[in-house]
Amino acid sequence: MAVRLHVNIDHVATVRNARGTAYPDPLFAALICEAAGADGITAHLREDRRHIRDDDVERLRAGIATRLNLEMAATEEMIGIAERVRPDVITLVPERREERTTEGGLDVVGQRAAVEACAIMARRRGIKLSLFIAPDAAAVIASAEAGAQQVEFHTGEYCHATAPGGSPARAAEELRRLVDATRRAHAAGLEVAAGHGLTRHNVVDVAAIEGLVEVNIGHSVIADAVLFGLDRAVRDLRAALDRGTRLRPPPGRGGP
Ligand code: PXP
């Protein structure tokens, strides 16, 4: 079975917010992703609202045809928002204000009460609960005990090792960790997703892991979109300028 692709559109909102404009619109981006074959759309509503905002989540909920995966911290505020918006999936992530991105897996044992509160709400509302964790046995077992239906393994270490200057031996070791953790998660009755740092290059070996059913990818997709889309954007701008030039009055008739 093909691995599900969930595209994270947070950084479309990052670009929009950098200028305080209405564009680029994360919902428009989500619809493009769906038309291109994404099986779901992922958005992270952070406590500081640095990219996705509350109204984005509402508009995504109303506007997309595939599945909405809402990444969030296990706080009372976020649980309330999720209960109202009703995404298809909630992914609980650790969150620190000063981090650039989600830097590690969730401490399921340390946050047990908050995770269970979220699991109770999710069950009541028919929302699937996924926990973003490190690929290790203790976190897998704690996730199953806390009431999750899915775990998403943090692939940051693996991706780091596969990057230029990384270590192939380390990458192989990290891949083995992911394979082992996937096996354990299956044995515990959990579905398995993976995400963080994945690209069209390093995703291939991850997607080949037996039993892995979903990947969540954001940064590299948006980075590729910027570079591959730049040619089209400049051509369209050139064409608009040329149209404007054609509309100028000819010299001698009020023109220059
Ligand atoms: N999965 C989770 C739970 C995340 O927090 C993130 C980062 O927001 C991703 C996947 C996507 O990571 P990346 O942007 O590196 O593809």
Short mmCIF file of C-alpha atoms and ligand atoms in Angstrom, two decimals:
data_model
loop_
_atom_site.label_atom_id
_atom_site.label_comp_id
_atom_site.label_asym_id
_atom_site.label_seq_id
_atom_site.Cartn_x
_atom_site.Cartn_y
_atom_site.Cartn_z
CA MET A 1 0.00 0.00 0.00
CA ALA A 2 1.27 3.47 -0.87
CA VAL A 3 2.51 5.60 2.00
CA ARG A 4 0.17 8.51 2.79
CA LEU A 5 1.64 11.93 2.14
CA HIS A 6 0.58 14.74 4.46
CA VAL A 7 1.96 18.11 3.43
CA ASN A 8 2.67 20.64 6.16
CA ILE A 9 1.83 24.14 4.88
CA ASP A 10 3.07 26.15 7.90
CA HIS A 11 5.76 27.95 5.95
CA VAL A 12 3.32 29.33 3.43
CA ALA A 13 1.94 31.21 6.43
CA THR A 14 5.49 32.13 7.49
CA VAL A 15 6.02 33.94 4.18
CA ARG A 16 2.59 35.61 4.37
CA ASN A 17 3.16 36.79 7.93
CA ALA A 18 6.61 38.19 7.09
CA ARG A 19 4.86 40.98 5.14
CA GLY A 20 1.49 41.09 6.86
CA THR A 21 -0.30 40.54 3.55
CA ALA A 22 -3.17 38.15 2.80
CA TYR A 23 -0.97 36.14 0.43
CA PRO A 24 0.34 33.51 0.02
CA ASP A 25 -2.79 31.91 1.43
CA PRO A 26 -2.23 28.58 3.28
CA LEU A 27 -5.68 27.34 2.18
CA PHE A 28 -4.89 28.04 -1.48
CA ALA A 29 -1.61 26.19 -0.97
CA ALA A 30 -3.45 23.27 0.65
CA LEU A 31 -5.80 23.00 -2.33
CA ILE A 32 -2.82 22.89 -4.70
CA CYS A 33 -1.24 20.14 -2.55
CA GLU A 34 -4.46 18.13 -2.67
CA ALA A 35 -4.79 18.53 -6.44
CA ALA A 36 -1.18 17.31 -6.74
CA GLY A 37 -1.86 14.14 -4.76
CA ALA A 38 -1.43 14.93 -1.06
CA ASP A 39 -3.52 12.64 1.13
CA GLY A 40 -3.78 15.16 3.91
CA ILE A 41 -2.82 18.63 5.08
CA THR A 42 -0.85 19.26 8.26
CA ALA A 43 -0.72 22.56 10.12
CA HIS A 44 0.90 23.40 13.44
CA LEU A 45 -0.97 25.95 15.55
CA ARG A 46 1.79 27.20 17.82
CA GLU A 47 1.24 28.96 21.07
CA ASP A 48 2.94 32.10 19.65
CA ARG A 49 0.99 31.85 16.31
CA ARG A 50 4.24 32.48 14.46
CA HIS A 51 2.88 30.98 11.23
CA ILE A 52 -0.54 29.27 11.22
CA ARG A 53 -3.24 31.33 12.95
CA ASP A 54 -6.58 30.36 14.40
CA ASP A 55 -8.53 31.53 11.34
CA ASP A 56 -6.23 29.47 9.07
CA VAL A 57 -7.19 26.33 10.96
CA GLU A 58 -10.90 27.17 10.63
CA ARG A 59 -10.55 27.88 6.90
CA LEU A 60 -8.54 24.71 6.32
CA ARG A 61 -11.16 22.70 8.18
CA ALA A 62 -13.91 24.12 6.00
CA GLY A 63 -11.99 24.18 2.73
CA ILE A 64 -9.98 21.00 2.25
CA ALA A 65 -11.34 17.73 0.94
CA THR A 66 -8.70 15.40 2.40
CA ARG A 67 -7.70 14.99 6.04
CA LEU A 68 -6.68 17.79 8.37
CA ASN A 69 -3.89 16.91 10.78
CA LEU A 70 -3.58 19.57 13.49
CA GLU A 71 -0.22 19.62 15.24
CA MET A 72 -0.37 21.21 18.67
CA ALA A 73 0.96 21.17 22.20
CA ALA A 74 -1.06 19.32 24.84
CA THR A 75 -2.34 22.46 26.53
CA GLU A 76 -5.84 23.29 27.73
CA GLU A 77 -6.11 26.09 25.16
CA MET A 78 -5.19 23.82 22.24
CA ILE A 79 -7.41 20.99 23.42
CA GLY A 80 -10.31 23.48 23.48
CA ILE A 81 -9.54 24.68 19.94
CA ALA A 82 -9.25 21.13 18.62
CA GLU A 83 -12.52 20.14 20.23
CA ARG A 84 -14.25 23.04 18.49
CA VAL A 85 -12.55 22.75 15.06
CA ARG A 86 -12.53 18.94 14.94
CA PRO A 87 -9.55 18.07 12.76
CA ASP A 88 -9.40 14.48 11.51
CA VAL A 89 -6.15 13.94 13.38
CA ILE A 90 -4.43 15.66 16.29
CA THR A 91 -0.67 15.26 16.52
CA LEU A 92 0.68 16.22 19.92
CA VAL A 93 4.15 17.75 19.75
CA PRO A 94 6.47 19.22 22.36
CA GLU A 95 6.70 22.98 22.04
CA ARG A 96 9.17 25.54 23.28
CA ARG A 97 8.84 29.20 22.33
CA GLU A 98 12.50 29.72 21.58
CA GLU A 99 12.91 26.71 19.26
CA ARG A 100 13.12 27.22 15.51
CA THR A 101 11.17 24.04 14.80
CA THR A 102 9.97 21.02 16.79
CA GLU A 103 13.30 19.82 18.07
CA GLY A 104 12.56 16.56 19.82
CA GLY A 105 9.93 13.98 20.55
CA LEU A 106 7.14 14.38 23.07
CA ASP A 107 7.90 13.38 26.66
CA VAL A 108 4.86 11.12 26.91
CA VAL A 109 5.68 9.93 30.43
CA GLY A 110 6.34 13.43 31.78
CA GLN A 111 3.25 14.85 30.09
CA ARG A 112 1.06 11.84 30.77
CA ALA A 113 -1.84 13.75 32.38
CA ALA A 114 -2.04 16.31 29.55
CA VAL A 115 -1.77 13.61 26.88
CA GLU A 116 -4.52 11.58 28.52
CA ALA A 117 -6.78 14.65 28.75
CA CYS A 118 -6.32 15.09 25.02
CA ALA A 119 -6.93 11.39 24.37
CA ILE A 120 -10.23 11.54 26.26
CA MET A 121 -11.41 14.55 24.25
CA ALA A 122 -10.23 12.98 20.96
CA ARG A 123 -12.09 9.75 21.68
CA ARG A 124 -15.24 11.69 22.57
CA ARG A 125 -15.08 13.65 19.30
CA GLY A 126 -13.97 10.80 17.02
CA ILE A 127 -10.58 12.42 16.32
CA LYS A 128 -7.54 10.24 15.75
CA LEU A 129 -4.68 10.92 18.19
CA SER A 130 -1.08 10.73 17.03
CA LEU A 131 1.95 11.41 19.24
CA PHE A 132 5.21 12.79 17.82
CA ILE A 133 7.90 10.79 19.59
CA ALA A 134 11.50 9.67 19.31
CA PRO A 135 11.85 6.21 17.77
CA ASP A 136 12.40 4.37 21.04
CA ALA A 137 10.65 1.54 22.81
CA ALA A 138 9.78 3.36 26.04
CA ALA A 139 8.05 6.19 24.17
CA VAL A 140 6.13 3.69 22.02
CA ILE A 141 4.82 1.81 25.04
CA ALA A 142 3.92 5.03 26.88
CA SER A 143 2.05 6.25 23.77
CA ALA A 144 -0.06 3.11 23.57
CA GLU A 145 -0.81 3.30 27.29
CA ALA A 146 -1.80 6.97 27.03
CA GLY A 147 -4.49 6.15 24.44
CA ALA A 148 -2.88 7.13 21.10
CA GLN A 149 -3.89 5.38 17.88
CA GLN A 150 -0.78 6.45 16.01
CA VAL A 151 2.80 7.49 16.65
CA GLU A 152 4.83 9.73 14.38
CA PHE A 153 8.53 9.06 14.67
CA HIS A 154 10.86 12.06 14.69
CA THR A 155 13.21 11.50 11.75
CA GLY A 156 15.42 14.52 12.51
CA GLU A 157 18.46 12.46 13.54
CA TYR A 158 18.19 10.23 10.50
CA CYS A 159 17.81 13.18 8.13
CA HIS A 160 20.71 14.98 9.75
CA ALA A 161 22.92 11.93 9.15
CA THR A 162 21.86 11.70 5.48
CA ALA A 163 22.59 15.39 4.78
CA PRO A 164 25.80 16.46 3.00
CA GLY A 165 28.62 16.08 5.51
CA GLY A 166 26.61 13.54 7.50
CA SER A 167 27.65 10.00 8.32
CA PRO A 168 26.37 7.04 6.28
CA ALA A 169 27.07 4.71 9.24
CA ARG A 170 25.03 6.94 11.52
CA ALA A 171 22.25 7.12 8.93
CA ALA A 172 22.13 3.32 8.76
CA GLU A 173 21.96 3.14 12.55
CA GLU A 174 19.15 5.71 12.70
CA LEU A 175 17.25 3.86 9.98
CA ARG A 176 17.57 0.67 12.04
CA ARG A 177 16.16 2.53 15.04
CA LEU A 178 13.18 3.56 12.94
CA VAL A 179 12.66 0.02 11.68
CA ASP A 180 12.82 -1.43 15.22
CA ALA A 181 10.52 1.22 16.64
CA THR A 182 8.02 0.65 13.82
CA ARG A 183 7.96 -3.06 14.65
CA ARG A 184 7.36 -2.32 18.33
CA ALA A 185 4.63 0.18 17.55
CA HIS A 186 2.86 -2.38 15.40
CA ALA A 187 3.07 -4.95 18.14
CA ALA A 188 1.45 -2.37 20.45
CA GLY A 189 -1.41 -1.85 17.95
CA LEU A 190 -0.30 1.60 16.78
CA GLU A 191 -0.22 3.03 13.27
CA VAL A 192 3.15 4.51 12.30
CA ALA A 193 3.96 7.82 10.65
CA ALA A 194 7.26 9.65 10.31
CA GLY A 195 8.33 13.24 9.88
CA HIS A 196 10.83 16.04 10.30
CA GLY A 197 13.59 16.91 7.88
CA LEU A 198 12.34 14.58 5.17
CA THR A 199 13.06 15.47 1.54
CA ARG A 200 12.37 13.84 -1.82
CA HIS A 201 15.84 12.27 -1.48
CA ASN A 202 15.94 10.89 2.06
CA VAL A 203 12.25 9.93 2.20
CA VAL A 204 12.77 6.93 -0.08
CA ASP A 205 14.39 4.66 2.52
CA VAL A 206 11.93 5.78 5.20
CA ALA A 207 8.94 5.04 2.96
CA ALA A 208 10.35 1.55 2.40
CA ILE A 209 10.10 0.66 6.11
CA GLU A 210 7.61 -2.13 6.42
CA GLY A 211 4.53 -1.05 8.30
CA LEU A 212 5.12 2.68 7.98
CA VAL A 213 1.92 4.22 6.58
CA GLU A 214 2.37 8.00 6.55
CA VAL A 215 4.89 10.80 6.21
CA ASN A 216 4.47 14.46 7.18
CA ILE A 217 6.67 16.81 5.18
CA GLY A 218 6.83 20.60 5.24
CA HIS A 219 10.05 22.55 4.95
CA SER A 220 11.55 20.75 1.94
CA VAL A 221 8.27 20.86 -0.03
CA ILE A 222 7.94 24.59 0.44
CA ALA A 223 11.65 25.06 -0.34
CA ASP A 224 11.25 23.10 -3.59
CA ALA A 225 8.09 25.04 -4.40
CA VAL A 226 9.96 28.34 -4.05
CA LEU A 227 12.77 27.27 -6.36
CA PHE A 228 10.75 25.32 -8.93
CA GLY A 229 7.98 27.95 -8.92
CA LEU A 230 10.31 30.93 -9.33
CA ASP A 231 10.69 30.44 -13.08
CA ARG A 232 6.90 30.60 -13.55
CA ALA A 233 6.54 33.60 -11.23
CA VAL A 234 9.17 35.62 -13.09
CA ARG A 235 7.75 34.66 -16.51
CA ASP A 236 4.27 35.79 -15.40
CA LEU A 237 5.70 39.06 -14.12
CA ARG A 238 7.60 39.59 -17.38
CA ALA A 239 4.39 38.96 -19.34
CA ALA A 240 2.46 41.45 -17.18
CA LEU A 241 5.15 44.09 -17.72
CA ASP A 242 5.10 43.46 -21.46
CA ARG A 243 1.29 43.78 -21.54
CA GLY A 244 1.60 47.09 -19.70
CA THR A 245 4.22 48.25 -22.20
CA ARG A 246 1.88 47.39 -25.09
CA LEU A 247 -0.92 49.43 -23.51
CA ARG A 248 1.19 52.61 -23.32
CA PRO A 249 0.06 55.38 -25.67
CA PRO A 250 2.38 55.64 -28.63
CA PRO A 251 4.88 58.55 -28.59
CA GLY A 252 3.34 61.86 -29.70
CA ARG A 253 -0.17 60.99 -28.46
CA GLY A 254 0.28 61.99 -24.86
CA GLY A 255 2.93 59.38 -24.31
CA PRO A 256 6.59 59.89 -23.54
N1 PXP B 1 5.90 16.29 11.82
C1 PXP B 1 5.87 17.05 12.93
C2 PXP B 1 5.17 16.51 14.12
C3 PXP B 1 6.43 18.34 12.95
O1 PXP B 1 6.37 19.09 14.07
C4 PXP B 1 7.04 18.82 11.78
C5 PXP B 1 7.64 20.18 11.78
O2 PXP B 1 6.65 21.14 11.94
C6 PXP B 1 7.02 18.02 10.64
C7 PXP B 1 6.48 16.74 10.69
C8 PXP B 1 7.57 18.48 9.34
O3 PXP B 1 8.94 18.69 9.40
P1 PXP B 1 9.66 19.40 8.19
O4 PXP B 1 9.11 20.79 8.10
O5 PXP B 1 11.09 19.35 8.56
O6 PXP B 1 9.33 18.61 6.96
#
